[in-house]
Amino acid sequence: MTILATDTKLTILDASKPHPFAVPIKRINDGPQVSAFLASRAYHDILTFLMQLNGAMFPRHMQDSNEALARVQIWELDSPHVSFSATVKRLSQLLNDLDKIIDEVPPDPGPRRFGNASFRKWNEIVVSRAPALLQLHLPADVLARQSATVATARSELESYLLGAFGSAQRLDYGTGHELSFLAFLGCVWKLGGFKSTESGDDERGIVLGIIEPYLRLIRRLIKTYTLEPAGSHGVWGLDDHSFLPYVFGSAQYAPAINHTNQLPSEGSRADAPKPADVVKAFTVERERKKNMYFGAIGFIYDVKKGPFWEHSPMLFDISGVTAGWAKINKGMIKMYNAEVLSKFPVVQHFQFGSLFSWEPQPNASPPPTSIHTSSQPSKEDVISSSTSMSSTPQIRSQETSHTSTPEPSQSSSKTSIPSHQSSAAHESSNSNSNSKISIPGLALEVTKTNAVPGYSQEVSKAPWATQLPAIPVASLDTTAPWANQPLMEVETSSAKGGGGGGEDTSAAEYQPPTATAAVTDHAAGSMGPPPPASSHEP
């Protein structure tokens, strides 16, 4: 992916010509269609708009006529140096109106495991009021655009807006909903709702005056209705819900640029905090009021407990970058492309109309084959998976007298201490059957093993999950010495019931030996590593 110049902007449609508006519909139904999306006009326009907003958040070298030396102008949250246009103010008020609806729909009381069902009522009210809210808070010339079809500009704007606040069916929220709101703002831009200037004032207004209030609304929705993460990677994802604040927040700390410069790839603002300060509570509380990156970090501290490296290892690894915030910003753009725009679970719900079109981008090169595009689920995979799940498992022959256990791995597993280096580097001891795969956009290297029938071949970012489990092999001794008692003997001796005068050794009364005895058995030639000595021996 090429890093675009800061002067690349999303095209504004010609207001003098009728536009063929279309009601946005779902186009991505299986994994292979993600490749078609990566070569579409919509993908190109989304990345263009993202880079346009990102470039506007970099500090700027400013020099007035009465100043001898240029000064560096920074853009912080609630900064008086950021000017908001009329459209920005009106859309900010729209978000404020949506926030007030939360007060009308309090969460249901009582214990619950998943999201609060009152979110569905909030969503119903938003859907019923959306046409009036758009009519009230958008410029009249945006909604009055001439259409060459039955659909109107409001049809497309309303679809992207309503898809930006989470799923009322699943009671969740994720980066796909955040993408829908970015598309909504892109539609307003294309329809001439914002003013395009060389200084990027409206772009900064969009980020600080609309996207930041939107994130605050989303965080209140999540905390009020306990919305679940949508399509989350767990601890191995960047964030459970959002991605954009890490992009724009890292740009706020990057080195200053000129109006026509390309974005720098290294360095930081002189007074910027260190990336490693995300683990310092005092710094997070101070910076979250001024910076979007630390605002997102602060929300993680609000909703999660425990060590930061434990619940957010990806962000902890990123905090070890020493090349500066510009390096982090560049990596965030690549990661957004890889983890959001290139992932089927995220973009499958994105809808395509005329403003963000499914049509191929002219002269667009085909997307490169990567782990993201080659591991997407297909319809055949879904059918095959459901068939294998419904099939009857094979029953082991009665002649097998020993318990079956997975074949022990030849590589030892060690507990690693958290570090700022990539925690996902994993190398197998068998170099003949394993191959290394580099994931684009991430400092990540994983190992892909030979295919194992019945198991998914998608590579996990969790190092301990990249090694696929072995198929259980029949008549193989277990690594637990006390469990080597043949099944047939246990059943036979139990069935005797003491008729021969021997001791009854039924499974219910069998007691394993102590750890000391187990170590002795291991020394005598039992398979597998010795079990750790326990301080709670029977």
Coordinates of C-alpha atoms in Angstrom, one line a residue:
M1 CA 0.0 0.0 0.0
T2 CA 1.4 3.4 -1.0
I3 CA 1.3 6.2 1.5
L4 CA -0.6 9.0 -0.2
A5 CA 0.6 12.6 -0.2
T6 CA -1.2 15.0 2.1
D7 CA -2.6 17.0 -0.8
T8 CA -4.6 14.0 -2.1
K9 CA -8.3 14.7 -1.5
L10 CA -11.6 13.0 -2.0
T11 CA -13.4 14.2 -5.2
I12 CA -16.4 16.5 -4.8
L13 CA -19.2 15.8 -7.2
D14 CA -20.4 18.3 -9.7
A15 CA -23.5 19.9 -8.3
S16 CA -24.7 21.0 -11.8
K17 CA -25.2 17.4 -13.0
P18 CA -27.8 14.9 -11.7
H19 CA -26.2 12.0 -9.9
P20 CA -27.4 8.4 -10.1
F21 CA -27.9 7.8 -6.4
A22 CA -28.5 4.2 -5.3
V23 CA -29.7 2.7 -2.0
P24 CA -26.6 1.0 -0.5
I25 CA -26.7 -2.8 -0.4
K26 CA -24.5 -5.6 0.9
R27 CA -22.0 -6.9 -1.7
I28 CA -19.5 -9.0 0.2
N29 CA -21.0 -12.4 1.0
D30 CA -17.9 -14.6 1.2
G31 CA -14.1 -14.2 1.6
P32 CA -13.0 -14.2 -2.1
Q33 CA -15.2 -11.1 -2.6
V34 CA -12.9 -9.1 -0.3
S35 CA -10.3 -9.1 -3.1
A36 CA -12.9 -7.5 -5.4
F37 CA -13.5 -4.9 -2.7
L38 CA -9.8 -4.1 -2.5
A39 CA -9.9 -3.2 -6.2
S40 CA -13.1 -1.2 -6.0
R41 CA -13.8 2.6 -6.1
A42 CA -15.2 2.4 -2.5
Y43 CA -11.9 1.0 -1.2
H44 CA -9.9 3.7 -3.0
D45 CA -12.2 6.5 -1.8
I46 CA -12.1 5.2 1.8
L47 CA -8.3 5.2 1.9
T48 CA -8.1 8.6 0.2
F49 CA -10.5 10.1 2.7
L50 CA -8.7 8.5 5.6
M51 CA -5.3 9.8 4.5
Q52 CA -6.8 13.2 3.9
L53 CA -8.0 13.4 7.5
N54 CA -4.8 11.9 8.8
G55 CA -2.6 14.4 7.1
A56 CA -4.6 17.3 8.4
M57 CA -3.9 16.2 12.0
F58 CA -0.1 16.4 11.7
P59 CA 1.4 19.6 13.3
R60 CA 2.2 22.3 10.8
H61 CA 5.0 24.8 10.3
M62 CA 3.2 28.2 10.4
Q63 CA 4.7 31.6 9.8
D64 CA 2.8 34.9 9.8
S65 CA 4.1 38.0 8.0
N66 CA 5.2 39.7 11.2
E67 CA 7.1 36.6 12.5
A68 CA 10.7 36.1 11.8
L69 CA 10.7 32.4 12.6
A70 CA 8.2 29.7 11.8
R71 CA 6.3 28.2 14.7
V72 CA 4.8 24.8 15.1
Q73 CA 1.0 24.7 15.4
I74 CA -0.4 21.6 17.1
W75 CA -4.0 20.4 17.1
E76 CA -5.3 19.2 20.4
L77 CA -8.7 18.2 21.6
D78 CA -10.8 21.3 22.5
S79 CA -8.0 23.5 21.1
P80 CA -9.0 27.2 20.4
H81 CA -6.7 27.1 17.3
V82 CA -9.1 24.7 15.5
S83 CA -11.9 26.4 13.6
F84 CA -15.2 24.6 13.0
S85 CA -17.4 25.3 9.9
A86 CA -21.2 25.5 10.0
T87 CA -21.5 21.9 8.8
V88 CA -19.2 20.6 11.5
K89 CA -21.1 22.4 14.2
R90 CA -24.4 21.1 12.9
L91 CA -23.2 17.5 12.7
S92 CA -21.8 17.8 16.2
Q93 CA -25.2 18.9 17.4
L94 CA -26.7 15.8 15.6
L95 CA -24.5 13.6 17.7
N96 CA -25.5 15.6 20.8
D97 CA -29.1 14.9 20.0
L98 CA -28.4 11.2 19.7
D99 CA -26.6 11.3 23.1
K100 CA -29.7 12.7 24.7
I101 CA -31.8 9.7 23.5
I102 CA -29.7 7.6 25.9
D103 CA -31.3 9.5 28.8
E104 CA -34.7 8.6 27.4
V105 CA -33.9 4.9 27.3
P106 CA -32.2 3.8 30.6
P107 CA -30.7 0.3 30.6
D108 CA -32.7 -2.6 31.9
P109 CA -31.9 -3.5 35.5
G110 CA -30.9 -6.9 36.7
P111 CA -28.0 -9.3 35.9
R112 CA -27.2 -10.2 32.3
R113 CA -24.4 -11.9 30.5
F114 CA -24.5 -10.1 27.2
G115 CA -25.5 -6.6 26.0
N116 CA -28.5 -4.8 27.5
A117 CA -31.7 -5.2 25.5
S118 CA -32.6 -1.5 26.0
F119 CA -30.0 -0.8 23.2
R120 CA -32.6 -2.1 20.8
K121 CA -35.1 0.5 22.0
W122 CA -32.5 3.2 21.6
N123 CA -31.8 2.0 18.1
E124 CA -35.5 2.0 17.2
I125 CA -35.8 5.7 18.3
V126 CA -32.7 6.7 16.3
V127 CA -34.1 4.9 13.2
S128 CA -37.5 6.7 13.5
R129 CA -35.9 10.1 14.0
A130 CA -33.0 9.8 11.5
P131 CA -34.8 11.5 8.5
A132 CA -35.8 14.5 10.6
L133 CA -32.3 14.7 12.2
L134 CA -30.6 14.7 8.8
Q135 CA -33.0 17.3 7.5
L136 CA -32.3 19.5 10.5
H137 CA -28.5 19.2 10.7
L138 CA -27.3 18.8 7.1
P139 CA -27.0 21.7 4.6
A140 CA -30.1 22.0 2.4
D141 CA -28.0 21.9 -0.8
V142 CA -26.6 18.5 0.3
L143 CA -30.0 16.8 0.6
A144 CA -31.4 18.7 -2.4
R145 CA -28.9 17.2 -4.9
Q146 CA -30.5 16.3 -8.2
S147 CA -30.8 12.5 -8.7
A148 CA -30.9 10.6 -12.0
T149 CA -32.7 7.7 -10.3
V150 CA -35.5 7.1 -7.8
A151 CA -33.0 7.0 -4.9
T152 CA -31.9 10.3 -3.3
A153 CA -28.9 11.6 -1.4
R154 CA -30.7 11.0 1.8
S155 CA -31.1 7.3 1.0
E156 CA -27.3 6.8 1.0
L157 CA -26.6 9.2 3.9
E158 CA -29.2 7.6 6.1
S159 CA -27.9 4.1 5.4
Y160 CA -24.3 4.8 6.5
L161 CA -25.4 6.8 9.5
L162 CA -27.7 4.1 10.9
G163 CA -25.0 1.5 10.4
A164 CA -22.5 3.5 12.6
F165 CA -23.8 2.8 16.1
G166 CA -23.6 -1.0 16.5
S167 CA -25.9 -3.9 15.8
A168 CA -29.3 -3.9 17.6
Q169 CA -29.6 -7.6 16.7
R170 CA -26.2 -8.8 18.1
L171 CA -25.9 -6.0 20.7
D172 CA -22.3 -5.3 19.7
Y173 CA -20.1 -2.6 18.2
G174 CA -16.8 -2.8 16.3
T175 CA -14.6 -1.3 13.7
G176 CA -17.1 -2.1 10.9
H177 CA -19.6 0.3 12.5
E178 CA -16.8 2.9 12.8
L179 CA -16.1 2.4 9.1
S180 CA -19.7 3.1 8.3
F181 CA -19.5 6.5 10.1
L182 CA -16.3 7.3 8.2
A183 CA -18.2 6.6 5.0
F184 CA -21.1 8.8 6.1
L185 CA -18.7 11.7 6.5
G186 CA -17.1 10.9 3.2
C187 CA -20.6 11.1 1.6
V188 CA -21.2 14.5 3.1
W189 CA -17.7 15.6 1.7
K190 CA -18.5 14.3 -1.8
L191 CA -21.8 16.1 -1.8
G192 CA -20.1 19.4 -1.0
G193 CA -21.1 19.7 2.6
F194 CA -17.5 20.6 3.7
K195 CA -15.1 23.2 2.3
S196 CA -11.9 22.0 0.8
T197 CA -9.0 24.3 1.7
E198 CA -5.2 24.2 1.3
S199 CA -4.7 24.5 5.1
G200 CA -6.9 21.5 5.9
D201 CA -9.2 23.4 8.4
D202 CA -12.3 21.5 7.6
E203 CA -10.5 18.2 7.7
R204 CA -9.3 19.0 11.2
G205 CA -12.8 20.2 12.1
I206 CA -14.2 16.8 10.9
V207 CA -11.7 14.9 13.1
L208 CA -11.9 17.0 16.3
G209 CA -15.4 18.4 15.9
I210 CA -17.3 15.3 14.6
I211 CA -15.3 12.1 15.0
E212 CA -14.1 12.8 18.5
P213 CA -17.7 13.5 19.7
Y214 CA -18.8 10.4 17.9
L215 CA -16.2 8.3 19.8
R216 CA -17.4 9.8 23.1
L217 CA -21.0 8.9 22.2
I218 CA -19.9 5.3 21.3
R219 CA -18.1 4.9 24.6
R220 CA -21.2 6.0 26.5
L221 CA -23.3 3.5 24.5
I222 CA -20.8 0.8 25.3
K223 CA -20.7 1.5 29.0
T224 CA -24.5 2.1 29.3
Y225 CA -25.7 -0.9 27.3
T226 CA -22.6 -3.1 27.8
L227 CA -22.2 -3.7 24.1
E228 CA -20.1 -6.6 23.1
P229 CA -17.0 -6.3 20.8
A230 CA -17.9 -7.1 17.2
G231 CA -15.5 -9.3 15.4
S232 CA -12.9 -8.9 18.2
H233 CA -9.5 -10.8 18.1
G234 CA -9.5 -10.8 21.9
V235 CA -6.3 -9.7 23.5
W236 CA -4.6 -10.1 20.2
G237 CA -6.5 -7.3 18.5
L238 CA -5.5 -3.7 18.7
D239 CA -8.7 -2.6 20.4
D240 CA -12.1 -4.2 21.1
H241 CA -14.1 -1.5 19.4
S242 CA -12.2 1.3 17.7
F243 CA -9.3 2.0 15.4
L244 CA -9.5 5.6 14.1
P245 CA -8.4 7.3 17.4
Y246 CA -5.1 5.5 17.2
V247 CA -4.5 6.7 13.6
F248 CA -5.4 10.4 14.3
G249 CA -3.9 10.4 17.8
S250 CA -0.5 9.2 16.6
A251 CA -0.6 11.9 13.9
Q252 CA -1.1 14.6 16.6
Y253 CA 2.3 13.7 18.1
A254 CA 4.2 13.4 14.8
P255 CA 6.7 15.9 13.6
A256 CA 5.5 19.1 11.9
I257 CA 5.1 19.2 8.2
N258 CA 4.6 21.8 5.4
H259 CA 1.4 22.1 3.5
T260 CA 2.7 20.2 0.5
N261 CA 5.1 17.7 2.2
Q262 CA 4.6 14.0 2.3
L263 CA 4.0 12.5 5.7
P264 CA 7.2 11.7 7.6
S265 CA 7.9 8.1 8.4
E266 CA 9.8 8.7 11.6
G267 CA 10.2 11.1 14.5
S268 CA 8.0 12.8 17.1
R269 CA 6.9 16.2 18.1
A270 CA 9.4 17.8 20.5
D271 CA 7.0 17.9 23.5
A272 CA 5.2 14.6 22.8
P273 CA 5.1 12.0 25.5
K274 CA 6.9 8.7 24.9
P275 CA 4.9 5.8 23.4
A276 CA 5.9 3.8 26.5
D277 CA 3.9 6.2 28.7
V278 CA 0.7 4.3 27.9
V279 CA 1.4 2.3 31.1
K280 CA 1.7 5.4 33.3
A281 CA -1.7 6.3 34.8
F282 CA -0.7 9.9 35.5
T283 CA 0.4 10.5 31.9
V284 CA -2.7 8.8 30.5
E285 CA -5.1 10.9 32.5
R286 CA -3.2 14.1 31.5
E287 CA -2.9 13.3 27.8
R288 CA -6.4 11.8 27.2
K289 CA -7.9 15.3 27.5
K290 CA -5.7 16.5 24.6
N291 CA -5.0 13.5 22.4
M292 CA -7.1 10.9 20.7
Y293 CA -4.6 8.1 21.1
F294 CA -4.4 8.5 24.8
G295 CA -8.2 9.0 24.9
A296 CA -8.6 5.5 23.5
I297 CA -6.0 4.2 26.0
G298 CA -7.9 5.9 28.8
F299 CA -11.1 4.2 27.9
I300 CA -9.4 0.8 28.0
Y301 CA -8.3 1.6 31.5
D302 CA -11.9 2.5 32.3
V303 CA -13.4 -0.8 31.2
K304 CA -10.6 -3.3 31.8
K305 CA -8.6 -4.3 34.9
G306 CA -5.2 -5.9 35.4
P307 CA -1.8 -5.2 33.9
F308 CA -1.8 -3.3 30.6
W309 CA 0.5 -5.8 28.9
E310 CA -1.8 -8.6 29.8
H311 CA -5.2 -7.3 28.5
S312 CA -3.7 -5.2 25.6
P313 CA -0.5 -6.9 24.4
M314 CA -0.7 -5.5 20.9
L315 CA -0.7 -1.9 22.2
F316 CA 1.9 -2.7 24.7
D317 CA 4.2 -4.0 21.9
I318 CA 3.6 -0.9 19.9
S319 CA 4.5 1.3 22.9
G320 CA 8.1 -0.1 22.5
V321 CA 8.6 1.6 19.1
T322 CA 11.6 3.9 19.4
A323 CA 11.4 5.5 16.0
G324 CA 8.7 8.0 17.1
W325 CA 5.0 8.6 16.7
A326 CA 5.3 9.1 12.9
K327 CA 6.5 5.5 12.7
I328 CA 3.5 4.4 14.8
N329 CA 1.2 6.5 12.6
K330 CA 2.5 4.9 9.4
G331 CA 2.1 1.4 11.0
M332 CA -1.4 2.2 12.1
I333 CA -2.4 3.1 8.5
K334 CA -1.0 -0.2 7.2
M335 CA -2.6 -2.1 10.1
Y336 CA -6.0 -0.4 9.4
N337 CA -5.7 -1.6 5.8
A338 CA -4.8 -5.2 6.9
E339 CA -7.0 -5.6 10.0
V340 CA -10.1 -3.7 9.0
L341 CA -10.4 -3.2 5.3
S342 CA -8.9 -6.6 4.3
K343 CA -10.8 -8.7 6.8
F344 CA -14.0 -10.4 5.8
P345 CA -15.6 -10.4 9.3
V346 CA -15.3 -6.6 9.4
V347 CA -16.1 -5.5 5.8
Q348 CA -18.8 -8.1 5.1
H349 CA -21.5 -5.7 6.5
F350 CA -20.3 -2.7 4.6
Q351 CA -22.9 -1.5 2.1
F352 CA -22.2 -0.1 -1.4
G353 CA -24.2 2.6 -3.2
S354 CA -23.2 5.2 -5.7
L355 CA -21.0 7.4 -3.5
F356 CA -19.0 4.4 -2.3
S357 CA -19.3 2.2 -5.3
W358 CA -18.6 -1.5 -5.8
E359 CA -17.5 -0.7 -9.4
P360 CA -13.8 -1.5 -10.0
Q361 CA -11.4 1.4 -9.7
P362 CA -10.0 2.3 -13.1
N363 CA -6.3 1.3 -13.6
A364 CA -6.3 -0.3 -10.1
S365 CA -3.7 -3.0 -9.7
P366 CA -5.0 -6.3 -8.3
P367 CA -4.5 -6.6 -4.6
P368 CA -1.3 -8.6 -3.7
T369 CA -1.8 -12.1 -2.3
S370 CA -1.3 -12.1 1.4
I371 CA -2.3 -14.0 4.5
H372 CA -5.3 -11.7 4.8
T373 CA -6.6 -12.3 1.3
S374 CA -5.8 -16.0 1.0
S375 CA -7.3 -17.1 4.3
Q376 CA -10.7 -15.6 3.9
P377 CA -13.7 -18.0 4.5
S378 CA -15.6 -19.1 1.5
K379 CA -19.1 -20.6 1.0
E380 CA -17.4 -24.0 0.3
D381 CA -15.6 -23.8 3.7
V382 CA -18.9 -23.1 5.5
I383 CA -20.6 -26.0 3.8
S384 CA -17.7 -28.3 4.5
S385 CA -17.4 -27.2 8.1
S386 CA -21.1 -27.8 8.8
T387 CA -21.0 -31.2 7.1
S388 CA -18.0 -32.3 9.2
M389 CA -19.7 -31.1 12.4
S390 CA -22.8 -33.1 11.7
S391 CA -21.1 -36.3 10.8
T392 CA -20.9 -39.2 13.2
P393 CA -17.5 -39.6 14.9
Q394 CA -15.6 -42.8 14.2
I395 CA -15.7 -45.2 17.1
R396 CA -12.5 -46.8 18.2
S397 CA -12.0 -50.5 17.9
Q398 CA -12.7 -52.6 21.0
E399 CA -9.3 -54.3 20.5
T400 CA -7.5 -51.1 21.5
S401 CA -6.6 -51.5 25.2
H402 CA -4.7 -48.3 25.9
T403 CA -6.0 -44.8 26.2
S404 CA -5.3 -42.5 23.2
T405 CA -3.6 -39.2 23.7
P406 CA -2.3 -36.5 21.4
E407 CA 1.3 -37.1 20.2
P408 CA 3.6 -35.0 22.4
S409 CA 5.2 -32.0 20.7
Q410 CA 8.9 -32.1 20.3
S411 CA 9.4 -28.4 20.9
S412 CA 9.3 -27.2 24.5
S413 CA 6.9 -24.4 25.6
K414 CA 8.4 -21.6 27.7
T415 CA 6.6 -18.8 29.5
S416 CA 7.8 -15.5 28.1
I417 CA 8.2 -12.3 29.9
P418 CA 6.4 -9.4 28.3
S419 CA 8.7 -7.3 26.2
H420 CA 8.4 -4.5 23.6
Q421 CA 9.6 -6.7 20.9
S422 CA 7.1 -8.6 18.8
S423 CA 5.5 -11.2 21.0
A424 CA 4.2 -13.2 18.0
A425 CA 7.5 -14.5 16.6
H426 CA 7.2 -18.3 16.8
E427 CA 9.5 -20.8 15.2
S428 CA 9.0 -24.6 15.1
S429 CA 11.8 -27.0 15.6
N430 CA 10.8 -29.0 12.5
S431 CA 12.0 -26.7 9.7
N432 CA 11.1 -29.3 7.0
S433 CA 7.3 -29.2 7.6
N434 CA 6.8 -25.6 8.7
S435 CA 7.2 -22.3 6.9
K436 CA 7.4 -18.7 8.1
I437 CA 4.7 -16.2 7.0
S438 CA 5.1 -12.4 7.3
I439 CA 1.8 -10.6 7.8
P440 CA 1.7 -7.3 5.9
G441 CA 1.5 -4.1 7.9
L442 CA 2.5 -5.8 11.2
A443 CA 5.8 -6.6 12.9
L444 CA 4.6 -10.1 13.1
E445 CA 6.0 -13.4 12.0
V446 CA 4.1 -16.7 12.5
T447 CA 4.5 -20.3 11.6
K448 CA 2.2 -22.2 9.4
T449 CA 2.2 -26.0 9.8
N450 CA 1.2 -28.7 7.4
A451 CA -2.5 -29.1 6.8
V452 CA -4.4 -31.1 9.4
P453 CA -7.8 -32.4 8.3
G454 CA -10.7 -31.0 10.4
Y455 CA -8.8 -28.0 11.7
S456 CA -8.9 -24.4 10.4
Q457 CA -5.8 -23.3 8.5
E458 CA -6.1 -19.6 9.4
V459 CA -3.0 -18.4 11.2
S460 CA -3.6 -16.9 14.6
K461 CA -1.8 -13.9 15.9
A462 CA -1.5 -15.7 19.3
P463 CA 1.9 -17.4 19.3
W464 CA 0.7 -20.4 21.3
A465 CA -2.2 -21.0 18.9
T466 CA -0.2 -21.1 15.6
Q467 CA 0.8 -24.7 16.2
L468 CA -2.2 -26.8 15.1
P469 CA -3.1 -29.7 17.5
A470 CA -2.1 -33.2 16.5
I471 CA -4.6 -35.9 15.6
P472 CA -4.9 -38.4 18.5
V473 CA -3.1 -41.6 17.7
A474 CA -4.6 -44.9 18.9
S475 CA -2.7 -47.2 21.3
L476 CA -0.2 -44.5 22.5
D477 CA 0.8 -44.3 26.1
T478 CA -0.2 -41.2 27.9
T479 CA 2.4 -38.8 29.5
A480 CA 0.8 -39.4 32.9
P481 CA 2.4 -42.6 34.2
W482 CA -0.5 -43.3 36.6
A483 CA -3.0 -43.4 33.7
N484 CA -1.2 -46.2 31.8
Q485 CA -3.5 -48.7 33.4
P486 CA -5.1 -50.5 30.4
L487 CA -8.8 -49.9 30.0
M488 CA -9.7 -53.5 29.5
E489 CA -7.9 -54.6 32.7
V490 CA -9.7 -52.0 34.8
E491 CA -13.1 -53.1 33.4
T492 CA -12.2 -56.8 33.9
S493 CA -11.0 -56.5 37.5
S494 CA -13.9 -54.3 38.4
A495 CA -16.3 -56.8 37.0
K496 CA -14.8 -59.6 39.1
G497 CA -16.2 -57.9 42.2
G498 CA -13.7 -59.7 44.5
G499 CA -14.7 -63.3 43.4
G500 CA -11.0 -64.2 43.2
G501 CA -10.1 -62.6 46.5
G502 CA -8.0 -59.9 44.8
E503 CA -8.1 -56.2 45.5
D504 CA -10.8 -54.2 43.7
T505 CA -9.2 -51.6 41.4
S506 CA -12.2 -49.9 39.9
A507 CA -11.8 -46.5 38.3
A508 CA -13.8 -44.8 41.0
E509 CA -11.4 -45.9 43.7
Y510 CA -8.2 -45.6 41.8
Q511 CA -5.9 -42.9 43.3
P512 CA -2.9 -41.5 41.4
P513 CA 0.5 -41.7 43.0
T514 CA 2.3 -38.6 44.3
A515 CA 4.5 -36.3 42.1
T516 CA 7.6 -38.0 43.5
A517 CA 6.5 -41.3 42.2
A518 CA 5.7 -39.8 38.9
V519 CA 9.2 -38.4 38.5
T520 CA 10.5 -41.9 39.4
D521 CA 8.4 -43.4 36.6
H522 CA 9.6 -40.8 34.2
A523 CA 13.2 -41.7 35.0
A524 CA 12.3 -45.3 34.3
G525 CA 11.4 -44.5 30.7
S526 CA 7.8 -43.1 30.6
M527 CA 7.0 -40.8 27.7
G528 CA 6.8 -37.0 27.9
P529 CA 8.4 -34.5 30.2
P530 CA 8.1 -35.0 34.0
P531 CA 5.2 -33.2 35.6
P532 CA 6.1 -30.2 37.8
A533 CA 6.5 -30.9 41.5
S534 CA 3.5 -29.8 43.4
S535 CA 3.5 -28.3 46.9
H536 CA 0.0 -29.8 47.4
E537 CA 0.9 -33.5 47.3
P538 CA -1.8 -35.9 48.5

